[in-house]
């Protein structure tokens, strides 16, 4: 793994897993490498399959050291809830969809988007808004276009070129989220931490009711369009070095990994994937749409998103792919929830960039990350796995 790639792994893993990223957290992540353990696989050979380590990425301290009474913990003086509130069962995504149908689900997702918009002004400083630019990208290999949000670091006189470009794919279970209001604060932090341009993709959502406009539901190819633009034009237009990394969380990690597999398999004379893409940051990703054991066993327990809600999201994405995706009827008959075109857990994962895979120990998606890390390593790739407590 290159020297430039390694600090990007460290920064991305912290910035996307933690809402409060700081230099002290980065130092803790660095020190945690000393306690790493080799990851074992079902393979009986003795070659190294990768590494896995666990660590507490932050120090929880009392909100006030002067009081002897029990207080809420804090990180960098920001109070944390002692327990994530659990929404009523009737407000869970799967309950809304089953009881009121797709129209109610779309309204729920729209209200979520309004929430992100109201949070935007408190998360992004006024002087940083000028560093956020909306634009439309097109691919030289297809006629498809995709909207993206580009984030740039603050201008520094001694910088001639930025270090590279980070392709970012937001999460939201394929039904909500966007490339600006939901993730702007994190993308801006990444630009500063790595001195790169961040290109976040505004892909199609499965919660949007079909409007008979003939548009194909194909979020993977929308990410591929952004990927193509980055490789062909991005470095010149954004004045960066031709070095690229990818980052995605939850459903965004699934879409990012599928887009990388499509890019790897191209035979149109493009450079090899690993020669241009230095690493992938895959954060609590959804890699098996049939549902891993940790997701199915979670039921309605976890908060804010439980296992049954995640399974409902997977069903919505799967059904949308079959109904409006870029597949013929014969192809649709062959696509089940474990098909490699939608569940990268079952794909050939060879010849992919090094990956940092991170997840929390209480996340219903825990098994997705653990199983993928093993598969990723068995296929001969460099992979590092981080387990966050909670």
Coordinates of C-alpha atoms in Angstrom, one line a residue:
X1 CA 0.0 0.0 0.0
X2 CA 1.5 3.4 -1.0
X3 CA 2.5 6.0 1.6
X4 CA -0.1 8.4 0.3
X5 CA -2.8 5.8 0.5
X6 CA -2.3 4.8 4.1
X7 CA -3.1 8.2 5.7
X8 CA -6.2 8.4 3.5
X9 CA -7.3 5.1 5.0
X10 CA -6.9 6.5 8.5
X11 CA -8.6 9.8 7.8
X12 CA -11.6 8.4 5.8
X13 CA -12.3 5.7 8.4
X14 CA -12.5 8.2 11.2
X15 CA -14.3 11.0 9.3
X16 CA -17.1 8.7 8.1
X17 CA -17.5 6.5 11.2
X18 CA -17.4 9.3 13.7
X19 CA -19.4 12.5 13.6
X20 CA -16.7 14.3 15.7
X21 CA -13.4 13.7 14.0
X22 CA -10.2 15.2 15.5
X23 CA -6.5 14.8 15.5
X24 CA -6.6 13.0 18.8
X25 CA -8.8 10.3 17.2
X26 CA -6.4 9.9 14.4
X27 CA -3.6 9.3 16.8
X28 CA -5.6 6.7 18.6
X29 CA -6.2 4.9 15.3
X30 CA -2.5 5.0 14.6
X31 CA -1.7 3.5 18.0
X32 CA -4.3 0.8 17.5
X33 CA -2.3 -0.8 14.7
X34 CA 0.1 -2.1 17.3
X35 CA -2.6 -4.4 18.6
X36 CA -3.6 -5.8 15.3
X37 CA -4.5 -9.5 14.8
X38 CA -4.3 -11.6 11.7
X39 CA -7.6 -12.5 10.2
X40 CA -8.2 -16.2 9.8
X41 CA -10.3 -17.7 7.0
X42 CA -11.7 -21.1 6.2
X43 CA -8.8 -21.6 3.8
X44 CA -6.3 -24.1 5.2
X45 CA -3.2 -22.5 3.6
X46 CA -0.8 -20.4 5.7
X47 CA -0.7 -17.2 3.6
X48 CA -1.7 -14.0 5.2
X49 CA -5.4 -13.2 4.6
X50 CA -5.4 -9.6 5.9
X51 CA -5.5 -8.0 9.3
X52 CA -8.3 -7.2 11.8
X53 CA -8.0 -5.2 14.9
X54 CA -10.4 -3.8 17.5
X55 CA -10.0 -0.6 19.4
X56 CA -11.9 2.1 21.2
X57 CA -11.6 5.1 18.8
X58 CA -12.3 7.8 21.4
X59 CA -12.0 8.4 25.1
X60 CA -15.4 8.8 26.8
X61 CA -15.1 11.3 29.7
X62 CA -17.6 12.9 32.0
X63 CA -19.1 16.1 30.7
X64 CA -17.9 17.9 33.9
X65 CA -15.0 16.8 35.9
X66 CA -16.0 18.9 38.9
X67 CA -19.2 17.1 39.7
X68 CA -19.5 13.7 41.4
X69 CA -23.0 13.0 40.0
X70 CA -23.6 10.9 37.0
X71 CA -23.5 12.9 33.8
X72 CA -23.8 12.2 30.1
X73 CA -20.5 11.4 28.4
X74 CA -18.9 13.7 25.9
X75 CA -16.4 13.8 23.1
X76 CA -14.5 17.0 22.7
X77 CA -17.0 18.7 25.0
X78 CA -19.9 17.7 22.8
X79 CA -22.5 15.9 24.9
X80 CA -23.7 12.4 23.7
X81 CA -27.0 10.7 24.5
X82 CA -26.7 7.9 27.0
X83 CA -28.9 5.8 24.7
X84 CA -30.1 6.2 21.1
X85 CA -33.9 6.8 21.2
X86 CA -35.8 3.9 19.8
X87 CA -38.6 5.0 17.5
X88 CA -42.1 3.4 17.9
X89 CA -42.6 0.3 15.8
X90 CA -45.3 2.0 13.7
X91 CA -42.7 4.6 12.7
X92 CA -40.2 2.0 11.5
X93 CA -39.7 2.0 7.7
X94 CA -41.0 -1.5 7.2
X95 CA -44.1 -0.8 9.2
X96 CA -44.8 2.4 7.3
X97 CA -44.4 0.6 3.9
X98 CA -46.5 -2.4 4.9
X99 CA -49.3 -0.4 6.4
X100 CA -49.5 2.7 4.1
X101 CA -47.7 1.7 0.9
X102 CA -45.1 3.5 -1.3
X103 CA -46.7 6.9 -1.2
X104 CA -46.3 7.1 2.6
X105 CA -42.8 5.8 2.3
X106 CA -41.9 8.5 -0.2
X107 CA -43.3 11.1 2.1
X108 CA -41.3 9.7 5.0
X109 CA -38.1 9.9 2.9
X110 CA -39.0 13.5 1.8
X111 CA -39.4 14.5 5.5
X112 CA -36.0 13.0 6.2
X113 CA -34.5 15.1 3.4
X114 CA -36.1 18.2 4.9
X115 CA -34.4 17.3 8.2
X116 CA -31.0 17.2 6.4
X117 CA -31.7 20.6 4.9
X118 CA -32.5 22.2 8.3
X119 CA -29.3 20.7 9.7
X120 CA -27.1 21.9 6.9
X121 CA -26.7 25.5 8.1
X122 CA -25.7 24.3 11.6
X123 CA -23.2 21.9 10.3
X124 CA -21.6 24.0 7.5
X125 CA -20.1 27.4 8.2
X126 CA -21.3 30.3 6.0
X127 CA -17.8 30.9 4.7
X128 CA -17.5 27.2 3.6
X129 CA -20.6 27.3 1.3
X130 CA -18.5 28.7 -1.5
X131 CA -16.4 25.5 -1.4
X132 CA -19.5 23.4 -2.5
X133 CA -20.4 23.3 -6.2
X134 CA -23.2 21.4 -7.9
X135 CA -22.6 20.2 -11.4
X136 CA -23.6 17.6 -14.0
X137 CA -21.2 15.1 -15.3
X138 CA -21.3 12.9 -18.4
X139 CA -19.3 9.9 -19.4
X140 CA -17.2 9.6 -22.5
X141 CA -18.2 5.9 -22.8
X142 CA -22.0 6.5 -22.6
X143 CA -24.6 9.2 -23.0
X144 CA -25.7 9.0 -19.4
X145 CA -25.4 12.0 -17.1
X146 CA -25.3 12.3 -13.4
X147 CA -25.6 15.2 -10.9
X148 CA -22.7 15.5 -8.3
X149 CA -21.6 17.8 -5.6
X150 CA -17.9 18.8 -5.7
X151 CA -16.2 19.9 -2.5
X152 CA -12.9 21.7 -2.5
X153 CA -10.4 22.5 0.3
X154 CA -9.7 26.0 1.5
X155 CA -7.2 27.8 -0.8
X156 CA -3.6 27.5 0.4
X157 CA -1.0 29.7 -1.4
X158 CA 1.7 27.0 -1.3
X159 CA -0.5 24.3 -2.8
X160 CA -0.1 23.9 -6.6
X161 CA -2.1 20.8 -7.1
X162 CA -4.4 18.9 -4.8
X163 CA -3.4 15.4 -3.8
X164 CA -6.1 13.7 -5.8
X165 CA -9.9 13.1 -5.9
X166 CA -12.1 11.2 -3.6
X167 CA -15.2 9.6 -5.2
X168 CA -17.9 9.6 -2.5
X169 CA -21.2 7.7 -2.5
X170 CA -23.6 8.6 0.3
X171 CA -25.7 6.1 2.4
X172 CA -29.4 6.0 3.1
X173 CA -30.5 2.5 2.3
X174 CA -31.1 3.4 -1.4
X175 CA -34.3 5.3 -0.3
X176 CA -33.0 8.7 1.1
X177 CA -30.0 10.9 1.3
X178 CA -28.2 13.2 -1.1
X179 CA -24.8 14.4 -2.1
X180 CA -25.1 17.8 -0.4
X181 CA -27.3 18.4 2.6
X182 CA -26.8 15.0 4.2
X183 CA -23.0 14.7 3.9
X184 CA -21.6 18.2 3.3
X185 CA -20.0 18.6 6.7
X186 CA -18.1 15.2 6.3
X187 CA -17.1 15.8 2.7
X188 CA -15.6 19.2 3.7
X189 CA -13.7 17.6 6.5
X190 CA -12.3 15.1 4.0
X191 CA -11.1 17.8 1.7
X192 CA -9.1 19.5 4.4
X193 CA -7.8 16.3 6.0
X194 CA -6.4 14.9 2.7
X195 CA -6.1 18.1 0.6
X196 CA -8.2 16.5 -2.1
X197 CA -11.4 17.3 -4.1
X198 CA -14.4 15.2 -3.1
X199 CA -16.9 14.3 -5.8
X200 CA -20.2 13.0 -4.2
X201 CA -22.7 11.3 -6.5
X202 CA -26.4 12.2 -6.5
X203 CA -27.7 8.8 -7.6
X204 CA -31.3 7.7 -8.2
X205 CA -33.3 6.5 -5.1
X206 CA -35.6 3.5 -4.9
X207 CA -38.2 5.4 -2.9
X208 CA -39.1 7.7 -5.8
X209 CA -42.3 6.6 -7.5
X210 CA -42.0 5.9 -11.2
X211 CA -43.1 8.9 -13.2
X212 CA -43.3 7.2 -16.6
X213 CA -40.5 9.4 -18.0
X214 CA -38.6 6.4 -19.4
X215 CA -35.6 6.9 -17.1
X216 CA -33.9 3.6 -16.2
X217 CA -33.2 3.0 -12.5
X218 CA -29.5 2.2 -12.5
X219 CA -27.6 3.9 -9.6
X220 CA -24.6 1.7 -10.2
X221 CA -24.0 3.1 -13.7
X222 CA -24.6 6.6 -12.3
X223 CA -21.7 6.0 -10.0
X224 CA -19.7 4.6 -12.9
X225 CA -20.4 7.7 -14.9
X226 CA -18.8 9.8 -12.1
X227 CA -15.9 7.4 -11.9
X228 CA -15.3 7.7 -15.7
X229 CA -15.3 11.5 -15.5
X230 CA -12.8 11.5 -12.7
X231 CA -10.4 9.2 -14.6
X232 CA -10.8 11.1 -17.9
X233 CA -11.3 14.7 -17.0
X234 CA -11.4 15.2 -13.2
X235 CA -7.7 15.7 -12.5
X236 CA -7.4 18.4 -15.2
X237 CA -10.6 20.2 -14.4
X238 CA -10.1 20.2 -10.6
X239 CA -6.3 20.7 -10.8
X240 CA -5.4 17.6 -8.9
X241 CA -2.8 14.8 -9.2
X242 CA -4.1 11.7 -11.0
X243 CA -4.6 9.7 -7.9
X244 CA -8.0 8.6 -6.8
X245 CA -9.7 6.9 -3.8
X246 CA -13.3 5.8 -3.2
X247 CA -15.5 6.1 -0.1
X248 CA -19.0 5.0 0.6
X249 CA -21.2 4.2 3.6
X250 CA -24.0 1.7 4.0
X251 CA -25.8 1.4 0.6
X252 CA -23.2 3.8 -0.8
X253 CA -20.5 1.2 0.0
X254 CA -22.5 -1.4 -2.0
X255 CA -22.9 0.9 -5.0
X256 CA -19.2 2.0 -4.8
X257 CA -18.0 -1.6 -4.8
X258 CA -20.3 -2.7 -7.6
X259 CA -19.1 0.3 -9.7
X260 CA -15.5 -0.7 -9.1
X261 CA -16.3 -4.2 -10.3
X262 CA -17.8 -2.8 -13.5
X263 CA -14.8 -0.6 -14.0
X264 CA -12.4 -3.5 -13.4
X265 CA -14.0 -5.7 -16.1
X266 CA -13.9 -3.1 -18.8
X267 CA -11.9 -4.0 -21.9
X268 CA -11.8 -0.7 -23.8
X269 CA -8.1 0.1 -23.2
X270 CA -8.4 1.8 -19.9
X271 CA -5.6 1.4 -17.4
X272 CA -6.0 -1.3 -14.8
X273 CA -8.2 -0.3 -11.9
X274 CA -5.5 -0.7 -9.2
X275 CA -3.1 1.5 -11.1
X276 CA -5.4 4.6 -10.8
X277 CA -7.5 3.8 -7.7
X278 CA -5.3 3.7 -4.6
X279 CA -7.8 2.5 -2.0
X280 CA -11.5 2.1 -1.0
X281 CA -13.1 3.1 2.3
X282 CA -16.1 0.9 2.9
X283 CA -18.1 1.9 6.0
X284 CA -20.8 -0.3 7.5
X285 CA -21.7 -1.5 4.0
X286 CA -24.7 -3.6 2.8
X287 CA -23.1 -6.3 0.7
X288 CA -25.6 -9.2 0.9
X289 CA -29.2 -8.3 0.0
X290 CA -30.5 -11.7 1.1
X291 CA -29.6 -10.6 4.7
X292 CA -26.7 -11.8 6.8
X293 CA -27.3 -13.5 10.2
X294 CA -26.6 -10.4 12.2
X295 CA -29.2 -8.5 10.3
X296 CA -31.9 -11.1 10.5
X297 CA -31.3 -11.8 14.1
X298 CA -31.5 -8.1 15.0
X299 CA -35.2 -7.9 14.1
X300 CA -36.6 -4.6 15.6
X301 CA -33.9 -4.2 18.3
X302 CA -31.4 -1.8 16.9
X303 CA -31.7 2.0 16.8
X304 CA -31.9 4.2 14.8
X305 CA -32.1 1.5 12.0
X306 CA -33.0 -2.1 12.8
X307 CA -32.5 -5.3 10.9
X308 CA -36.1 -5.5 9.7
X309 CA -35.8 -2.0 8.3
X310 CA -32.6 -2.9 6.4
X311 CA -34.3 -6.0 4.9
X312 CA -37.2 -3.8 3.8
X313 CA -34.8 -1.4 2.2
X314 CA -33.1 -4.3 0.4
X315 CA -36.5 -5.5 -0.9
X316 CA -37.4 -2.0 -2.2
X317 CA -34.0 -1.7 -4.0
X318 CA -34.3 -5.3 -5.4
X319 CA -37.9 -4.7 -6.7
X320 CA -37.0 -1.4 -8.2
X321 CA -34.0 -3.0 -10.1
X322 CA -36.3 -5.7 -11.5
X323 CA -39.1 -3.3 -12.4
X324 CA -37.1 -0.3 -13.8
X325 CA -33.6 -1.5 -14.1
X326 CA -31.5 -2.0 -17.2
X327 CA -32.3 -5.7 -17.6
X328 CA -34.4 -7.8 -20.0
X329 CA -37.0 -10.2 -18.8
X330 CA -34.8 -13.3 -19.2
X331 CA -32.0 -11.6 -17.2
X332 CA -34.4 -10.7 -14.4
X333 CA -35.4 -14.3 -14.0
X334 CA -31.7 -15.1 -13.1
X335 CA -31.3 -12.2 -10.6
X336 CA -32.0 -13.2 -7.0
X337 CA -30.9 -11.3 -3.9
X338 CA -27.6 -13.0 -4.0
X339 CA -26.8 -12.2 -7.6
X340 CA -23.3 -10.6 -7.9
X341 CA -24.8 -7.7 -9.8
X342 CA -26.6 -6.5 -6.7
X343 CA -24.8 -8.4 -3.8
X344 CA -21.1 -7.9 -4.1
X345 CA -20.5 -10.4 -1.4
X346 CA -21.0 -13.1 -4.1
X347 CA -18.9 -11.5 -6.8
X348 CA -15.4 -12.2 -7.9
X349 CA -13.5 -9.7 -5.8
X350 CA -10.0 -10.2 -7.3
X351 CA -7.9 -7.3 -8.6
X352 CA -9.5 -4.6 -6.6
X353 CA -7.8 -1.7 -4.8
X354 CA -6.7 -2.0 -1.1
X355 CA -9.7 -1.5 1.2
X356 CA -10.4 -0.3 4.7
X357 CA -13.6 -1.9 6.0
X358 CA -15.1 -0.5 9.2
X359 CA -18.3 -1.2 11.2
X360 CA -19.6 -1.1 14.7
X361 CA -19.9 -4.2 16.9
X362 CA -23.6 -3.5 17.5
X363 CA -24.5 -2.7 13.9
X364 CA -27.0 -5.1 12.2
X365 CA -24.6 -4.9 9.2
X366 CA -21.7 -6.3 11.3
X367 CA -21.7 -9.6 9.5
X368 CA -21.7 -7.9 6.0
X369 CA -18.4 -6.2 6.8
X370 CA -16.8 -9.3 8.6
X371 CA -17.7 -11.6 5.7
X372 CA -16.7 -9.2 3.0
X373 CA -13.3 -8.6 4.6
X374 CA -12.7 -12.3 4.6
X375 CA -13.8 -12.7 0.9
X376 CA -11.8 -9.6 -0.1
X377 CA -8.7 -11.0 1.4
X378 CA -9.1 -14.5 0.1
X379 CA -9.4 -13.0 -3.4
X380 CA -5.9 -11.7 -3.0
X381 CA -6.5 -8.0 -2.1
X382 CA -5.0 -6.0 0.7
X383 CA -7.7 -5.4 3.3
X384 CA -7.8 -3.9 6.8
X385 CA -10.8 -4.4 9.1
X386 CA -11.7 -2.0 11.9
X387 CA -14.3 -2.9 14.5
X388 CA -15.7 0.1 16.5
X389 CA -17.3 -0.6 19.8
X390 CA -21.0 0.1 19.8

